[in-house]
Coordinates of C-alpha atoms and ligand atoms in Angstrom, one line a residue:
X1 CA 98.0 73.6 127.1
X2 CA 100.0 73.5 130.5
X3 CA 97.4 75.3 132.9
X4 CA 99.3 76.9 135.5
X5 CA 99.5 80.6 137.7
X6 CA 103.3 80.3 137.8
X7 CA 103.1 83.3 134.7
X8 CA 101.9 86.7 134.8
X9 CA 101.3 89.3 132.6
X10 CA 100.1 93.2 132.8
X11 CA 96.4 93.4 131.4
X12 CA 94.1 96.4 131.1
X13 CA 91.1 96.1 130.5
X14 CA 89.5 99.8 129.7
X15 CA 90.8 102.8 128.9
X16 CA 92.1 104.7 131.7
X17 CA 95.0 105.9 134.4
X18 CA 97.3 104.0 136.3
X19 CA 95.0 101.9 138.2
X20 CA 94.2 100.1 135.0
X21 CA 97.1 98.5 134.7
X22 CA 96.5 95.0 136.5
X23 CA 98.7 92.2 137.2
X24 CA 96.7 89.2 136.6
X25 CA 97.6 85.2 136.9
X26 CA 97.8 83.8 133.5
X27 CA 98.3 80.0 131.8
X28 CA 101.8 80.0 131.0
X29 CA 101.4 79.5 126.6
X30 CA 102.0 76.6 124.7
X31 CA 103.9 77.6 121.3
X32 CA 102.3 76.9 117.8
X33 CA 104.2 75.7 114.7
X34 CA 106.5 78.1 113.6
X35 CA 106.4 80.0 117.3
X36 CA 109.0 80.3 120.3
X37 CA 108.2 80.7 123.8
X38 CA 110.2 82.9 125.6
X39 CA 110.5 82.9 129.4
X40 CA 110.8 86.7 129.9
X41 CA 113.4 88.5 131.7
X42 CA 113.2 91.8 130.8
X43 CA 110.7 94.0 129.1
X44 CA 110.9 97.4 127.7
X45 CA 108.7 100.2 128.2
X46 CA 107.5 102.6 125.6
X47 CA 105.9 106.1 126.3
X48 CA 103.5 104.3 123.3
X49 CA 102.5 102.4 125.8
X50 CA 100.9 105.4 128.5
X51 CA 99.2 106.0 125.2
X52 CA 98.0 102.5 124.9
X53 CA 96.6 102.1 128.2
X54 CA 94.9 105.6 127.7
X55 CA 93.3 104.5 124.9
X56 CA 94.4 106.5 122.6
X57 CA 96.7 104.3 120.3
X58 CA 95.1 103.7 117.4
X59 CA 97.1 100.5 116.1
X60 CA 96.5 98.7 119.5
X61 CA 92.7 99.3 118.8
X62 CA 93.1 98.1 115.4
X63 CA 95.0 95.0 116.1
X64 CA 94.0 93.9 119.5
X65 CA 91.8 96.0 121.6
X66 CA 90.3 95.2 125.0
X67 CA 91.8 93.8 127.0
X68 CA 95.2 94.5 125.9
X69 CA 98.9 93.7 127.5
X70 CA 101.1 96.5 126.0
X71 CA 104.6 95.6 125.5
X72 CA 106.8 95.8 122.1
X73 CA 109.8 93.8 123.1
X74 CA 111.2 91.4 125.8
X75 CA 114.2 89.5 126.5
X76 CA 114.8 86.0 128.7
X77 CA 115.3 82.4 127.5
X78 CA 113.7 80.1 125.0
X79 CA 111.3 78.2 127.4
X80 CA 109.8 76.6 124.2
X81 CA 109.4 75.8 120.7
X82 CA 106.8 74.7 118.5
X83 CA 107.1 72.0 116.4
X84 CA 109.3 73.2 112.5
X85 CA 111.4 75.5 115.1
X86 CA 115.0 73.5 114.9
X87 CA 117.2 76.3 115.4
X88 CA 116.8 77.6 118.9
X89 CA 117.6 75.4 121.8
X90 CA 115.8 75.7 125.0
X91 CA 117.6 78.0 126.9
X92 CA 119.4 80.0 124.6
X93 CA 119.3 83.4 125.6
X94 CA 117.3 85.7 123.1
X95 CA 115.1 89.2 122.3
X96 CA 112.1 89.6 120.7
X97 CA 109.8 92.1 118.7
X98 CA 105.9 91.9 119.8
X99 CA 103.2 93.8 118.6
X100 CA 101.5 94.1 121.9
X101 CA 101.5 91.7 124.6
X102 CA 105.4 91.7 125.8
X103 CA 104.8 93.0 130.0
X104 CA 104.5 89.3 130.6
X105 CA 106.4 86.7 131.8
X106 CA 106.0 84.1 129.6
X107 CA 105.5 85.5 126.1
X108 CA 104.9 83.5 122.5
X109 CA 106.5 85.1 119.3
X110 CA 106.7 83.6 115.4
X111 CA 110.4 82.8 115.3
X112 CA 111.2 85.6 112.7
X113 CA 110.7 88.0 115.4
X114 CA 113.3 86.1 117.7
X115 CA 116.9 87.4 117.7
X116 CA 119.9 85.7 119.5
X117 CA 121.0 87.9 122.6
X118 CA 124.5 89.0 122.1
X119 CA 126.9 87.9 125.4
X120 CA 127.8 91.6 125.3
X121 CA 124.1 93.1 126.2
X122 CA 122.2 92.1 130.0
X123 CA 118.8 90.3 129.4
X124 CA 117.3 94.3 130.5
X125 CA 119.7 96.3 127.4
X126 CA 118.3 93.7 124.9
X127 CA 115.0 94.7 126.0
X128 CA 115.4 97.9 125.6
X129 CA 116.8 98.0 122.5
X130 CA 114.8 96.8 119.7
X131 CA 111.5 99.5 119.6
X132 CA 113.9 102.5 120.0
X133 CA 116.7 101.6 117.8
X134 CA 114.5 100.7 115.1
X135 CA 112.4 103.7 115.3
X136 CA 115.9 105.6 115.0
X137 CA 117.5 103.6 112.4
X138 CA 114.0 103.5 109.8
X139 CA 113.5 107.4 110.4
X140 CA 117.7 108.3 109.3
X141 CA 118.0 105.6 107.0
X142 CA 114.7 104.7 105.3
X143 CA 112.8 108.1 105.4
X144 CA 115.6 110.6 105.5
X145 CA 119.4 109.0 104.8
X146 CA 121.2 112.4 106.5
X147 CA 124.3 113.1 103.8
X148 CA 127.7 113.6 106.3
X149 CA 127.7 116.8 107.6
X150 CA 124.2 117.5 107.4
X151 CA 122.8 119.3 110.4
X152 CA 120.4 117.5 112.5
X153 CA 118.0 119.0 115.0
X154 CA 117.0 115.7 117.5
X155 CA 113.9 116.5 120.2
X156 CA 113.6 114.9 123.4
X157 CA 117.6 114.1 122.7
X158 CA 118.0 112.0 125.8
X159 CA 114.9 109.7 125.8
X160 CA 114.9 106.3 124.7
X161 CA 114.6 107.0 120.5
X162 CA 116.4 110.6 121.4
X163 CA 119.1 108.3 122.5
X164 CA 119.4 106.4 119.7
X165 CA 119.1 109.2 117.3
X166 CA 121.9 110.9 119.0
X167 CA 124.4 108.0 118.8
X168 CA 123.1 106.9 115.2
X169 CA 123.0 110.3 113.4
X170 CA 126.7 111.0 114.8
X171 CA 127.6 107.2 113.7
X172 CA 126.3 108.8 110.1
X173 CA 128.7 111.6 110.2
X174 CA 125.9 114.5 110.7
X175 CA 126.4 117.4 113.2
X176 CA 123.9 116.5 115.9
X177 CA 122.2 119.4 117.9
X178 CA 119.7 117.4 121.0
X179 CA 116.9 119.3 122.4
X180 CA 116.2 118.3 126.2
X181 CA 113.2 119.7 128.6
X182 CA 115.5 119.9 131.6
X183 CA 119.1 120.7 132.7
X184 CA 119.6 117.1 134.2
X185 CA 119.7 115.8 130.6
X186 CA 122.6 117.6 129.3
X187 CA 125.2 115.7 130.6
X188 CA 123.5 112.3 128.8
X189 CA 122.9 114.0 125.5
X190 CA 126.7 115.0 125.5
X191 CA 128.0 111.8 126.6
X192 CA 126.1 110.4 123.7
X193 CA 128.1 112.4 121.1
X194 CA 125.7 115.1 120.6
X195 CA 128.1 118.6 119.3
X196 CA 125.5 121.0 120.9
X197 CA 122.7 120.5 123.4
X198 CA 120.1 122.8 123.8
X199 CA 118.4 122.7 127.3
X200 CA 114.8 124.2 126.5
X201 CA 114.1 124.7 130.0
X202 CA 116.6 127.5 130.3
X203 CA 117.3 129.1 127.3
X204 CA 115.4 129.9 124.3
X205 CA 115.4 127.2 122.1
X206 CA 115.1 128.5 118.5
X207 CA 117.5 131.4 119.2
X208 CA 119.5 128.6 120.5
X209 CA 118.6 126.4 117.1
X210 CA 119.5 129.6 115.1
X211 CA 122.8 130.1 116.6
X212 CA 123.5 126.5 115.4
X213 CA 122.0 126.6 112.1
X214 CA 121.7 130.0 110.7
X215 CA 120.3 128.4 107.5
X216 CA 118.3 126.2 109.4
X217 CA 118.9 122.4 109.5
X218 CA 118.8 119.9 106.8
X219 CA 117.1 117.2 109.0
X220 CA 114.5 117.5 112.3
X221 CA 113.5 114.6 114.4
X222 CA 110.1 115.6 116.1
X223 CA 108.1 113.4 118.4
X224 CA 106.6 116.6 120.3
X225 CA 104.0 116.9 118.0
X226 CA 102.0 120.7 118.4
X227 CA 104.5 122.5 120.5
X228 CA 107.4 122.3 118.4
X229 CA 106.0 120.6 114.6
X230 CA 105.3 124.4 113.0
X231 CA 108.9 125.8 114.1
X232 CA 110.7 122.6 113.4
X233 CA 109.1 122.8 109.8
X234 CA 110.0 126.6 109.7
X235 CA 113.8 125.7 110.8
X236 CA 114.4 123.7 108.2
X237 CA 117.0 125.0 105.1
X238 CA 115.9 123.8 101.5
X239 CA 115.9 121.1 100.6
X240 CA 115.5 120.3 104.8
X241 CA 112.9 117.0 106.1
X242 CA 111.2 117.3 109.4
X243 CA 110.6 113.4 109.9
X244 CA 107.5 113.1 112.2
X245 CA 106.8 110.3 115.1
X246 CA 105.2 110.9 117.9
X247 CA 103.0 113.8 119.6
X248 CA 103.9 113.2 123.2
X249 CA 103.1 117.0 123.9
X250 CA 99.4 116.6 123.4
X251 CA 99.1 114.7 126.7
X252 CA 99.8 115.6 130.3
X253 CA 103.5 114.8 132.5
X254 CA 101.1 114.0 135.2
X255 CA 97.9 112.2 136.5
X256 CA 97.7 109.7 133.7
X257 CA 94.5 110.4 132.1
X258 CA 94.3 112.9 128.9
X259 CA 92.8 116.1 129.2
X260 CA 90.0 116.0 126.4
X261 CA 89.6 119.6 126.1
X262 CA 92.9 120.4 125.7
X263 CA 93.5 117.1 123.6
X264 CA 90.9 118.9 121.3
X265 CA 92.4 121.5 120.7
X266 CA 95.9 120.3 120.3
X267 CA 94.2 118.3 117.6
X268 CA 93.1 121.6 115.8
X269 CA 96.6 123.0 116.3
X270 CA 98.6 120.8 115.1
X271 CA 100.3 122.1 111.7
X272 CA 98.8 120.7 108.6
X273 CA 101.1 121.0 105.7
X274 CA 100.2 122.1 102.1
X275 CA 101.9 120.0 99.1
X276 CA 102.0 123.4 96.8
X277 CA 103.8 125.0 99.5
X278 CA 106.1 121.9 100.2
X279 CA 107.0 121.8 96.2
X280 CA 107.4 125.6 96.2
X281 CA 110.0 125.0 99.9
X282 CA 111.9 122.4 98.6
X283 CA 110.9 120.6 102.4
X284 CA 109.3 117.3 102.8
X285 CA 107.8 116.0 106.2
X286 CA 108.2 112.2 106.8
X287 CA 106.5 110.3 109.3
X288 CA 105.7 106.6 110.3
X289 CA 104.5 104.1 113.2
X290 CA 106.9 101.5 113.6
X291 CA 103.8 99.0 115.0
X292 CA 102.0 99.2 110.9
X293 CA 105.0 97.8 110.2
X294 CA 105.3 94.7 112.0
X295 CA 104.8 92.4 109.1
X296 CA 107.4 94.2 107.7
X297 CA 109.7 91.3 108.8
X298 CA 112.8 92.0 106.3
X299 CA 113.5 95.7 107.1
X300 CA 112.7 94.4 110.6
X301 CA 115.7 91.5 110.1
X302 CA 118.2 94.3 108.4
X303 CA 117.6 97.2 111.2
X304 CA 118.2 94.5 113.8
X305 CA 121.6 93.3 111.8
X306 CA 122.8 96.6 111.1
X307 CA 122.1 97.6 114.9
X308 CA 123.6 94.6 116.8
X309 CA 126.9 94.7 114.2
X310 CA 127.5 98.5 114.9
X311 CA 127.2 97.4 118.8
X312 CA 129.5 95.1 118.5
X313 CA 131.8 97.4 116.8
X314 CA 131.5 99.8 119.2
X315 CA 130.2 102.5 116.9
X316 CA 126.9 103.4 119.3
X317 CA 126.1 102.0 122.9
X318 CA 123.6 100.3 124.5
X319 CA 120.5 101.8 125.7
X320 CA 121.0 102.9 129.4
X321 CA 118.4 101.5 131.4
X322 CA 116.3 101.9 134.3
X323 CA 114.8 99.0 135.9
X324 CA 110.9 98.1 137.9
X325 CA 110.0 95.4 139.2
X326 CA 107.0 94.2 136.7
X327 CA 104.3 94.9 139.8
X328 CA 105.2 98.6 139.5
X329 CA 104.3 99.1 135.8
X330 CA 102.1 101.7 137.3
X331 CA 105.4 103.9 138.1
X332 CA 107.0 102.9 135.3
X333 CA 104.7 104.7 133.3
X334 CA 104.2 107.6 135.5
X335 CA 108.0 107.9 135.5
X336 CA 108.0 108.1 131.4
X337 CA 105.0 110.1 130.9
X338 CA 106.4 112.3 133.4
X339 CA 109.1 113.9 131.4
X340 CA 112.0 113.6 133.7
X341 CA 113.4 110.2 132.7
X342 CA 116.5 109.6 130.3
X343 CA 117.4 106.8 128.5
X344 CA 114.9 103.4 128.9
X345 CA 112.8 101.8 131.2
X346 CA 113.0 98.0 131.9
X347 CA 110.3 95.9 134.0
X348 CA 111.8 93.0 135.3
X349 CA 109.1 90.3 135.4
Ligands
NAP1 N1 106.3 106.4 115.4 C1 106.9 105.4 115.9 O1 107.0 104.3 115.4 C2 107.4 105.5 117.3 C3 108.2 104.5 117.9 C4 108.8 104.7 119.2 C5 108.5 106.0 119.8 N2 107.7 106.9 119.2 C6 107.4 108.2 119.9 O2 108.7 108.7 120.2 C7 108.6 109.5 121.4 C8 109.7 109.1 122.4 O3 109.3 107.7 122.8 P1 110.2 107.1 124.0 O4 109.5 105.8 124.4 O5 111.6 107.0 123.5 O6 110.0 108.1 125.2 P2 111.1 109.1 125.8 O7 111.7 110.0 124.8 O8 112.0 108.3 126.7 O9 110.2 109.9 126.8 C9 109.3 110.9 126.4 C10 110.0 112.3 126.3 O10 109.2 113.1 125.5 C11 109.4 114.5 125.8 N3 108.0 115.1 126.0 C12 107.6 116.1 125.3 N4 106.4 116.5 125.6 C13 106.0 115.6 126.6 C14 104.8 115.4 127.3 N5 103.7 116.3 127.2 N6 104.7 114.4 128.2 C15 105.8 113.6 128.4 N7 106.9 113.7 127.6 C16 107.0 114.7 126.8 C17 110.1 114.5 127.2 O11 111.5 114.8 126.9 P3 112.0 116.4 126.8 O12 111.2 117.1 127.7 O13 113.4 116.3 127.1 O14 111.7 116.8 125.3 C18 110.1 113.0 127.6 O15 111.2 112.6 128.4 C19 107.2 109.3 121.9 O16 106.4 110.4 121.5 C20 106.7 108.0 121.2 O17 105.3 107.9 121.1 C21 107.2 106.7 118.0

C-alpha cells in the first residue's frame, strides 16, 4: 500500500459532541479485487450521521464501531481500480453508496456500489443524492406505492429526504401536503411542487392537516418520531400507511450531545402500535433503515436507475445543496441537527 498523508478522512473515536469529530492524516487506500478507489470530491451529510457520532446509531455499532468515519455517499473521480475492474477508467467521474466511511478523501467501494456521474449533476449534487433519494424512492415505491391522487402528508417537507419526497410523490401523481418547522421553508417546499405547505411554527398543524384531508390522508411520511408518530397514525383514513424512518425529535437542535433523561423518556413515549387494532383500522405502519439494506445491491441498482432516468427527464430536480469545507464537519452537523437547514449538505474534501 502507497503510504502517504496527502488523504484525510473525518474519524471519531468515542461517542460524543462536536469536538469528536477529528480530521486525521490517513494512507491514501489501495483497492482490492473487485473494488474502485475514488478520489473524493464531494460528500454528503446525513442528520444519521449527528446520530452516528452521538453514538446512538445502532447499525454503525453493528457494522463498524469505534472508531468510525460516518459518511453514506461521495462523489469525485476513479483514482483506482483493483484488478477484475475493466469497466471504469481512471478518471471517469462517478458517485458511490458507503456504508460508513465516505467524509474522506480518498474512499474504497466494491464496484456495484459505483455509479457513472451524469454530465448534468456537479460532483457536490451527485453527493447528495443517493442516501436521500433512495430513502424517498424505497419508502413510496417499495413500502407504500401511493395510488394517483392519493393524499400524502410529508414531515420535515424541505430537508434532504423531505425534498425528495416532495418532488417524487408529485412525480407519482399524489396530492402532496409538506410539513416544515419554520416559515423560511415555505418557499422551497412550494417550489418543489408541494399543493399545500403547512408551516408548523405558525399555525396549528393538524387543524391545518384536517383542512386538507378531512378524511385524513392515505399516506404519512414521518421521520419526527414522538412528537408527531401518534397523530400522524390517528390522521390517517382507512385503509391509510404511516411509513416510519427516523426519530429526529428525540434529540436536541442544539449542543450536540443527547439529553438522556429526556431521551428516556421519549423512548417510553413513543407510540407502540397494536396488530388487533391495526386489523380492526384498516392502517398499516411501515418502516425501514436504508443502511440494513446495503447488501441489498439490486433494489439499490433499480432506485439508482429509476432516479438518474427521471432526472434526466426532468421529472424531479437535483438536491439543492449547501457546501463545507471538509475541516468544518463540526458545523456541518451543527447546521443539520439544528433544524434550520433546507435541502442537503455537501463537505467538500
Ligand atoms: N430510515 C432510513 O433509512 C433513513 C434514511 C435517511 C434519513 N433518515 C431520517 O430522515 C430524517 C431526515 O434526514 P435528512 O438527512 O434528510 O435531514 P433533514 O430533513 O435535512 O434535517 C432534519 C430535519 O428534521 C426536522 N426535525 C424534527 N425534529 C428535529 C430535531 N429535534 N432536531 C433536528 N431536526 C428535527 C427538521 O425539519 P422541520 O423542523 O422542518 O420538520 C430538520 O430540518 C432524519 O430523521 C433521518 O434520520 C432515515
Amino acid at each position: 500500500m502507497q503510504v502517504t498523508t496527502e488523504a484525510r478522512k473525518i474519524v471519531v473515536h468515542a461517542a460524543g459532541g462536536y469536538d469528536k469529530l477529528r480530521v486525521e492524516a490517513a494512507s491514501v487506500p489501495a483497492p482490492g479485487r473487485g473494488q474502485v478507489r475514488i478520489d473524493v470530491k464531494a460528500c454528503g451529510v446525513n442528520y444519521a450521521d449527528t446520530t452516528v457520532r452521538m453514538g446512538l446509531y445502532a447499525s454503525a455499532k453493528e457494522y463498524v464501531g469505534w472508531p468510525i468515519t460516518p459518511g453514506f455517499e461521495i462523489a469525485g473521480t476513479v483514482g483506482a481500480v483493483g484488478e477484475g475492474v475493466s469497466d471504469l477508467a481512471v478518471g471517469t467521474p462517478v458517485f458511490a453508496v458507503t456504508r460508513f466511511g465516505g467524509y474522506a478523501s480518498h474512499v474504497v467501494v466494491d464496484r456495484p456500489y459505483v455509479f457513472r456521474k451524469p454530465a448534468s449533476l456537479t460532483f457536490e449534487q451527485a453527493a447528495a443524492l443517493p442516501a436521500v433519494y433512495m430513502t424517498a424512492w424505497y419508502a413510496l415505491f417499495e413500502l407504500a406505492h401511493p395510488r394517483r391522487g392519493a393524499k400524502v402528508l410529508v414531515h420535515s417537507a424541505a430537508g434532504g429526504v423531505g425534498s425528495a419526497l416532495v418532488q417524487m410523490a408529485k412525480r407519482a401523481g399524489t396530492e402532496v401536503t409538506g410539513v416544515v418547522g419554520r416559515a423560511a421553508k415555505v418557499g422551497v417546499v412550494k417550489a418543489l411542487g408541494a399543493d399545500h405547505v403547512i408551516d408548523k411554527s405558525t399555525v396549528d398543524l393538524w387543524r391545518e392537516a384536517e383542512s386538507i384531508a378531512p378524511q385524513g390522508f392515505d399516506l404519512i411520511l414521518d421521520a419526527n418520531g414522538v412528537s408527531t408518530l401518534g397523530a400522524s397514525y390517528k390522521h390517517l383514513r382507512r385503509p391509510g400507511k404511516l411509513v416510519i424512518y427516523g426519530f429526529a425529535s428525540m434529540l436536541p437542535k442544539t449542543g450536540g450531545k443527547p439529553n438522556w433523561p429526556k431521551l428516556a423518556l421519549d423512548y417510553v413515549r413513543t407510540p407502540r402500535f397494536n396488530p388487533l387494532d391495526l386489523t380492526n383500522e384498516s392502517k398499516s405502519v411501515l418502516a425501514f433503515n436504508l443502511s440494513y439494506l446495503f447488501d441489498r445491491v439490486e433494489l439499490l441498482q433499480e432506485a439508482i436507475g429509476e432516479i438518474l432516468t427521471w432526472l434526466e427527464r426532468g421529472e424531479i430536480t437535483a438536491p439543492q445543496v449547501t457546501t463545507y469545507p471538509l475541516g468544518d464537519v463540526a458545523r456541518a452537523h451543527a447546521d443539520i441537527e439544528s433544524g434550520k437547514t433546507t435541502g442537503k449538505l455537501v463537505l467538500v474534501p
